[in-house]
mmCIF file of C-alpha atoms in Angstrom:
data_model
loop_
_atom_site.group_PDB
_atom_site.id
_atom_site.type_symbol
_atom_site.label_atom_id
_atom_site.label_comp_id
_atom_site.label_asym_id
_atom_site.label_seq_id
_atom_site.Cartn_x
_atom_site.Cartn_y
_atom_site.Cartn_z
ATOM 1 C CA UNK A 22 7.144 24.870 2.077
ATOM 2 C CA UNK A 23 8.766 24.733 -1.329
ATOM 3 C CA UNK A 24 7.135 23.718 -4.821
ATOM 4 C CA UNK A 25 6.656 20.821 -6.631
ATOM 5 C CA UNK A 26 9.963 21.086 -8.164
ATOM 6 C CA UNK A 27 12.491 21.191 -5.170
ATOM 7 C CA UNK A 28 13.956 18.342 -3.419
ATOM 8 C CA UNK A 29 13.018 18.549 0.398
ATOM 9 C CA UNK A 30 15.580 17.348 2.604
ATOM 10 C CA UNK A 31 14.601 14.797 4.951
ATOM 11 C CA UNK A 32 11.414 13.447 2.603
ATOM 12 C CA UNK A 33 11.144 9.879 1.614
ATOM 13 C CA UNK A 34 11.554 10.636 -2.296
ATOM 14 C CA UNK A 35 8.783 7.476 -3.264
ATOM 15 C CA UNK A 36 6.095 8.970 -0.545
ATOM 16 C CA UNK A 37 7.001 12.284 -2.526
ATOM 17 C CA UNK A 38 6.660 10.885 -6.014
ATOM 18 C CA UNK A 39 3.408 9.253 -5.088
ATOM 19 C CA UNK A 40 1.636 11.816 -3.519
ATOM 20 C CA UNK A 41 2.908 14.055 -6.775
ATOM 21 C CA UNK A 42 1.652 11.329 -9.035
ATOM 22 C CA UNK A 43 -1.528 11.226 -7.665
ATOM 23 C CA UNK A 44 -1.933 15.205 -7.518
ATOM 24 C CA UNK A 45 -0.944 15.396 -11.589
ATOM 25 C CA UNK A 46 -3.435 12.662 -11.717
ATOM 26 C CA UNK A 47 -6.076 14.246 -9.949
ATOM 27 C CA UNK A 48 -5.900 17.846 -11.312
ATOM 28 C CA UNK A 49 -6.301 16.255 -14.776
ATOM 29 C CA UNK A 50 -9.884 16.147 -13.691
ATOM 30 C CA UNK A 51 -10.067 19.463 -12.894
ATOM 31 C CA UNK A 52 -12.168 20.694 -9.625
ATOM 32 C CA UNK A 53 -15.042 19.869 -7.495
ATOM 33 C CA UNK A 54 -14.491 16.438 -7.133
ATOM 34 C CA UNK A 55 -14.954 13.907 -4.035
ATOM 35 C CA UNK A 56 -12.385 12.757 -1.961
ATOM 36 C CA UNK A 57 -10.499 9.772 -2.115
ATOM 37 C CA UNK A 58 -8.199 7.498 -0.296
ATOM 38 C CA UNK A 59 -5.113 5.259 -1.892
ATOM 39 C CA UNK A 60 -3.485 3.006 -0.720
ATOM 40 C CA UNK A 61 0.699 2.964 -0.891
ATOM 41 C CA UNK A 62 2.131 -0.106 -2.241
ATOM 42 C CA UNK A 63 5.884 -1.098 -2.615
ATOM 43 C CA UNK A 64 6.103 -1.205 -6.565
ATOM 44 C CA UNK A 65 8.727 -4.362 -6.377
ATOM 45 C CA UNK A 66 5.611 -6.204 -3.908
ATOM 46 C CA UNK A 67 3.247 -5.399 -6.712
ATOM 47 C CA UNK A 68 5.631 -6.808 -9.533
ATOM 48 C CA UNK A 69 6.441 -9.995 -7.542
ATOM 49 C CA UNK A 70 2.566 -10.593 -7.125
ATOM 50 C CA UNK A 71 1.425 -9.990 -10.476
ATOM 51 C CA UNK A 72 4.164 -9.639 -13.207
ATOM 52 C CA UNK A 73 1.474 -9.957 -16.095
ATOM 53 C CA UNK A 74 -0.364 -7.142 -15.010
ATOM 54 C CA UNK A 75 3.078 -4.690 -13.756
ATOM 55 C CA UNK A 76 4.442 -5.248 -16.982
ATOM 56 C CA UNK A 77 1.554 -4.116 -18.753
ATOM 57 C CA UNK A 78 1.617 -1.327 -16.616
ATOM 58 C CA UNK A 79 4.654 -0.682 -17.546
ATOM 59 C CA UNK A 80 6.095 -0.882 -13.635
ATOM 60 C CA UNK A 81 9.114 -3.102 -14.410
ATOM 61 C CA UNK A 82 11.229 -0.426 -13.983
ATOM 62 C CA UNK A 83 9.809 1.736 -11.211
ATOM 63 C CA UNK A 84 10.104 -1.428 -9.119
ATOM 64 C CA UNK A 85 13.908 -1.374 -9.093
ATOM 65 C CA UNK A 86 13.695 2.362 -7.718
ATOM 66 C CA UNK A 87 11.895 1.257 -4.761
ATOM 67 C CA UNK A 88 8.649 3.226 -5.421
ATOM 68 C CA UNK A 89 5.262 2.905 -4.170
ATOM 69 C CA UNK A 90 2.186 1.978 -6.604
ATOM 70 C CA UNK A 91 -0.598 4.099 -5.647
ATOM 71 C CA UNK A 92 -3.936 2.051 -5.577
ATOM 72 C CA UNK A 93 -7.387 4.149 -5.241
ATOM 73 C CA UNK A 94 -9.645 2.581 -2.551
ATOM 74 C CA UNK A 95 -13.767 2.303 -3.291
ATOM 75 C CA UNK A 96 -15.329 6.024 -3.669
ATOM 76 C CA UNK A 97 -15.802 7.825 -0.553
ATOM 77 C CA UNK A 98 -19.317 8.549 -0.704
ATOM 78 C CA UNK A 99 -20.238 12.224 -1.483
ATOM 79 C CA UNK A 100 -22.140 12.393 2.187
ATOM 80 C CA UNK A 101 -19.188 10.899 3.979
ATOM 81 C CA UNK A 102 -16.419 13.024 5.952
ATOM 82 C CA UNK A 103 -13.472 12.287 5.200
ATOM 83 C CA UNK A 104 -11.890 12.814 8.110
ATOM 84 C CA UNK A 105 -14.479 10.807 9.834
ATOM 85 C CA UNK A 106 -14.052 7.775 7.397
ATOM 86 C CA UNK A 107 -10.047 7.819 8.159
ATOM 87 C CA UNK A 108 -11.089 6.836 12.155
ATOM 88 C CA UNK A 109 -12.680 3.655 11.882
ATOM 89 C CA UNK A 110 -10.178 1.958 8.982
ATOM 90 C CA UNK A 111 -6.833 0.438 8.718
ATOM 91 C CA UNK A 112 -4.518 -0.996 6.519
ATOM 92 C CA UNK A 113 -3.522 -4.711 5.928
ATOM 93 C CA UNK A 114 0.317 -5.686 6.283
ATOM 94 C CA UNK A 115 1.283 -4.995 2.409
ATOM 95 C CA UNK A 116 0.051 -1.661 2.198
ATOM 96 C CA UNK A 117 3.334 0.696 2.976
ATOM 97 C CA UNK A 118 1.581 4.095 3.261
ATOM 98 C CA UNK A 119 -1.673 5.365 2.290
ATOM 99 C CA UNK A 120 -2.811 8.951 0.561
ATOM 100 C CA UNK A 121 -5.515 11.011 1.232
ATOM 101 C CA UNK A 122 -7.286 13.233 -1.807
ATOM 102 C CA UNK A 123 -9.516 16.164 -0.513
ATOM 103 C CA UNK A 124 -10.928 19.547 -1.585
ATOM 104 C CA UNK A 125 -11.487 22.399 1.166
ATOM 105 C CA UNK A 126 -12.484 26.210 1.565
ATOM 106 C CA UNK A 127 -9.508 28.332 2.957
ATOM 107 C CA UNK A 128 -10.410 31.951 4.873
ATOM 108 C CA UNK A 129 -8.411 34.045 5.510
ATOM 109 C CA UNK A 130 -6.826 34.280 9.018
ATOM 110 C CA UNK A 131 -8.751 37.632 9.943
ATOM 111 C CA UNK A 132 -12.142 35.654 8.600
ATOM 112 C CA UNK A 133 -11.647 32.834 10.639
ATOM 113 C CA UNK A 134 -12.495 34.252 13.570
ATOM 114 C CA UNK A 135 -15.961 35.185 12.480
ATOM 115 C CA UNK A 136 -16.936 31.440 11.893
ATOM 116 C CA UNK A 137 -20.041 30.579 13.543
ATOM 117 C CA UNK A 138 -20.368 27.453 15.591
ATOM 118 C CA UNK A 139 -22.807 25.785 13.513
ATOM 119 C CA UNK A 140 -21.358 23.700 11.202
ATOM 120 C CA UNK A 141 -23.843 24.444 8.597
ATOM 121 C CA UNK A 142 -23.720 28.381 9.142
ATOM 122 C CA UNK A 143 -20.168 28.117 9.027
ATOM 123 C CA UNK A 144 -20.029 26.169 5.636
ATOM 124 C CA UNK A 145 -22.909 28.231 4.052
ATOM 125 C CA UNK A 146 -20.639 31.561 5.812
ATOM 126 C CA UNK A 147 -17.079 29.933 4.296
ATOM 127 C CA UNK A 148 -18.792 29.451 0.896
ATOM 128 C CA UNK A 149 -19.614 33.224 0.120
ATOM 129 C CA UNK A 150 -16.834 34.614 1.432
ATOM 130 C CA UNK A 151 -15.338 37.082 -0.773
ATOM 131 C CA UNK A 152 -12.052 35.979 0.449
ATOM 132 C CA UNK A 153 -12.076 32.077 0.130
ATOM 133 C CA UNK A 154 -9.786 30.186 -1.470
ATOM 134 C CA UNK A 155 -10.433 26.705 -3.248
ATOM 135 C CA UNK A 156 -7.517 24.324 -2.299
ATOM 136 C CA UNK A 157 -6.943 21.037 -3.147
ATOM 137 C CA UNK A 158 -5.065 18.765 -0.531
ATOM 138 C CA UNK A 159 -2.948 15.572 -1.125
ATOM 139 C CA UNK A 160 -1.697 14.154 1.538
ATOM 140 C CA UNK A 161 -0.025 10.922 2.000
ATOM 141 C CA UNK A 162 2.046 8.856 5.121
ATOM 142 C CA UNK A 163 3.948 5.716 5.440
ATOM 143 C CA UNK A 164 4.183 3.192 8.379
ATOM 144 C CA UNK A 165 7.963 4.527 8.651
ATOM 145 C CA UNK A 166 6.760 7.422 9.538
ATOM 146 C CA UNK A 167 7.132 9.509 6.386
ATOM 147 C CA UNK A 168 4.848 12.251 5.396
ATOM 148 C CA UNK A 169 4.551 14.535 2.543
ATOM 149 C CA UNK A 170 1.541 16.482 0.612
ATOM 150 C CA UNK A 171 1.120 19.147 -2.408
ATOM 151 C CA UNK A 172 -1.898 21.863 -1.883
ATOM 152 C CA UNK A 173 -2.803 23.253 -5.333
ATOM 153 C CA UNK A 174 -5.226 26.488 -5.485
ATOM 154 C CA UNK A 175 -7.917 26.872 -7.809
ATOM 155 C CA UNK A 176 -6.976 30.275 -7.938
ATOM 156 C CA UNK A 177 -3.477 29.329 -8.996
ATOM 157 C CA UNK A 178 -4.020 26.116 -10.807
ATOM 158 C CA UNK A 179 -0.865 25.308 -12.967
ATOM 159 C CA UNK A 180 1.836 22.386 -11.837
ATOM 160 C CA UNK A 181 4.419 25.070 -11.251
ATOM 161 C CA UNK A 182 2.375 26.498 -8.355
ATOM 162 C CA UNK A 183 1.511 23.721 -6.318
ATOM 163 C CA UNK A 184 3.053 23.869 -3.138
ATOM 164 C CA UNK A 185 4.693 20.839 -1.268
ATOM 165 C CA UNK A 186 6.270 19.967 1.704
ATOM 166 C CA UNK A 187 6.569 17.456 4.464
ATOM 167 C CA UNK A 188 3.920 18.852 7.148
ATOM 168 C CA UNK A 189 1.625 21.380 5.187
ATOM 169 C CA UNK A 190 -1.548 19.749 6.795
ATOM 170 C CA UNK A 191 -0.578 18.260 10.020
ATOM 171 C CA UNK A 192 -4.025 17.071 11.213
ATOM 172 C CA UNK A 193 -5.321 15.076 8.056
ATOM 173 C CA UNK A 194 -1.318 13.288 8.233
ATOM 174 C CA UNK A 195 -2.227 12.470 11.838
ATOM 175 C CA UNK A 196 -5.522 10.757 10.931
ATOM 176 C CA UNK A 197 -3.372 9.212 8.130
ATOM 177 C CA UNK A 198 -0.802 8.100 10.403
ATOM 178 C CA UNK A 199 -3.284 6.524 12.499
ATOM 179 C CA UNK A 200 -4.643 4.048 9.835
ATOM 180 C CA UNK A 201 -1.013 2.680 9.479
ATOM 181 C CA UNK A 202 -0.379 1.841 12.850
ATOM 182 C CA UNK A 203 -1.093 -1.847 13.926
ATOM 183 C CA UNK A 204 -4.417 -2.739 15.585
ATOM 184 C CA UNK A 205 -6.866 -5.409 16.524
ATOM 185 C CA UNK A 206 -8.027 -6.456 13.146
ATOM 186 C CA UNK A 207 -11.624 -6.703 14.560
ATOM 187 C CA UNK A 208 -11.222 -2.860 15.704
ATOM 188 C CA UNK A 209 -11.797 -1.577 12.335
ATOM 189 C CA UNK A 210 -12.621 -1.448 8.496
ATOM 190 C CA UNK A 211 -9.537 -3.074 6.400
ATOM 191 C CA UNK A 212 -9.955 -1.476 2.961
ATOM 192 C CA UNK A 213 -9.428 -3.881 -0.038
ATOM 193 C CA UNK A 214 -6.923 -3.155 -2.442
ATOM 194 C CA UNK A 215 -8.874 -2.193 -5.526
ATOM 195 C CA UNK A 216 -7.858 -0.193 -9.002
ATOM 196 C CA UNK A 217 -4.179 1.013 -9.764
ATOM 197 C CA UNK A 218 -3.957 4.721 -10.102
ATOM 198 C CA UNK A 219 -2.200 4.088 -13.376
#
């Protein structure tokens, strides 16, 4: 785990800058906000499609670094999961990653354990906890196989404390992963590519 300032060896620097891009965008917001879902696409593919548009966006440039254009999807509805919404949808072919945007309770370790089973005793328990911590999660994966996120805690909410790192969240990546792998296009929900993060 390292900040937002190191270099991690290993990362894919445009999944890094991305995923950083969107979090700097996001926390400009500030908190309590619904999740969302962005698609990853390669900047120069986005400049070759619509020049008009990338050069009022000011992209000419970023294209020649081989970065990724982050694209937010429709709103995830407020009564949606998440989690469940990332099952039943995948990408088409010129999407080269795709991001995740999500706000959770953390316990601490020792608190864990006294989570009920219910789902809504738990929530109501994690909520008034003395101990939780707000935490916002970015994660994002490409269909190479690169992953990377930045957690940022309400608690410590300034860009020098978020925290990033290739595998921070390991089971949101894997639903993430999943949505970039190839399927039967009648299998599932193919998001649209919709407003530029920008």
């Amino acid at each position: 785990m390292s900040t937002m300032d190191d270099l991690i060896e290993g990362v894919d620097p445009a999944l890094a800058a991305a995923v950083l891009e969107i979090e700097s965008h996001i926390a400009s917001a500030g908190w309590d906000q619904p999740a969302r879902l962005y698609a990853l696409v390669p900047t120069v593919e986005l400049v070759a499609k619509e020049p008009t548009l990338a050069h009022a966006m000011g992209l000419d440039e970023a294209a020649a670094e081989g970065s990724l254009t982050p694209v937010e999807q429709d709103p995830i509805g407020p009564d949606s999961d998440l989690e469940r919404s990332l099952e039943s949808i995948t990408w088409p072919p010129g999407v080269a990653g795709c991001a995740a945007v999500v706000e959770r309770l953390v316990l601490p370790p020792d608190a864990e354990t006294e989570v009920l089973e219910d789902p809504d005793r738990a929530t109501t328990y994690a909520r008034e906890h003395p101990d939780r911590q707000d935490v916002r999660i970015v994660a994002g994966a490409t269909r190479a196989g690169a992953t990377y996120c930045a957690l940022r805690l309400r608690a410590a909410d300034d860009d020098q404390s978020v925290l990033a790192g290739a595998d921070l969240v390991p089971g949101l990546l894997a639903l993430l992963r999943d949505t970039l792998e190839d399927s039967d296009p009648g299998d599932a929900q193919a998001p649209g590519l919709k407003e530029d993060l920008r």
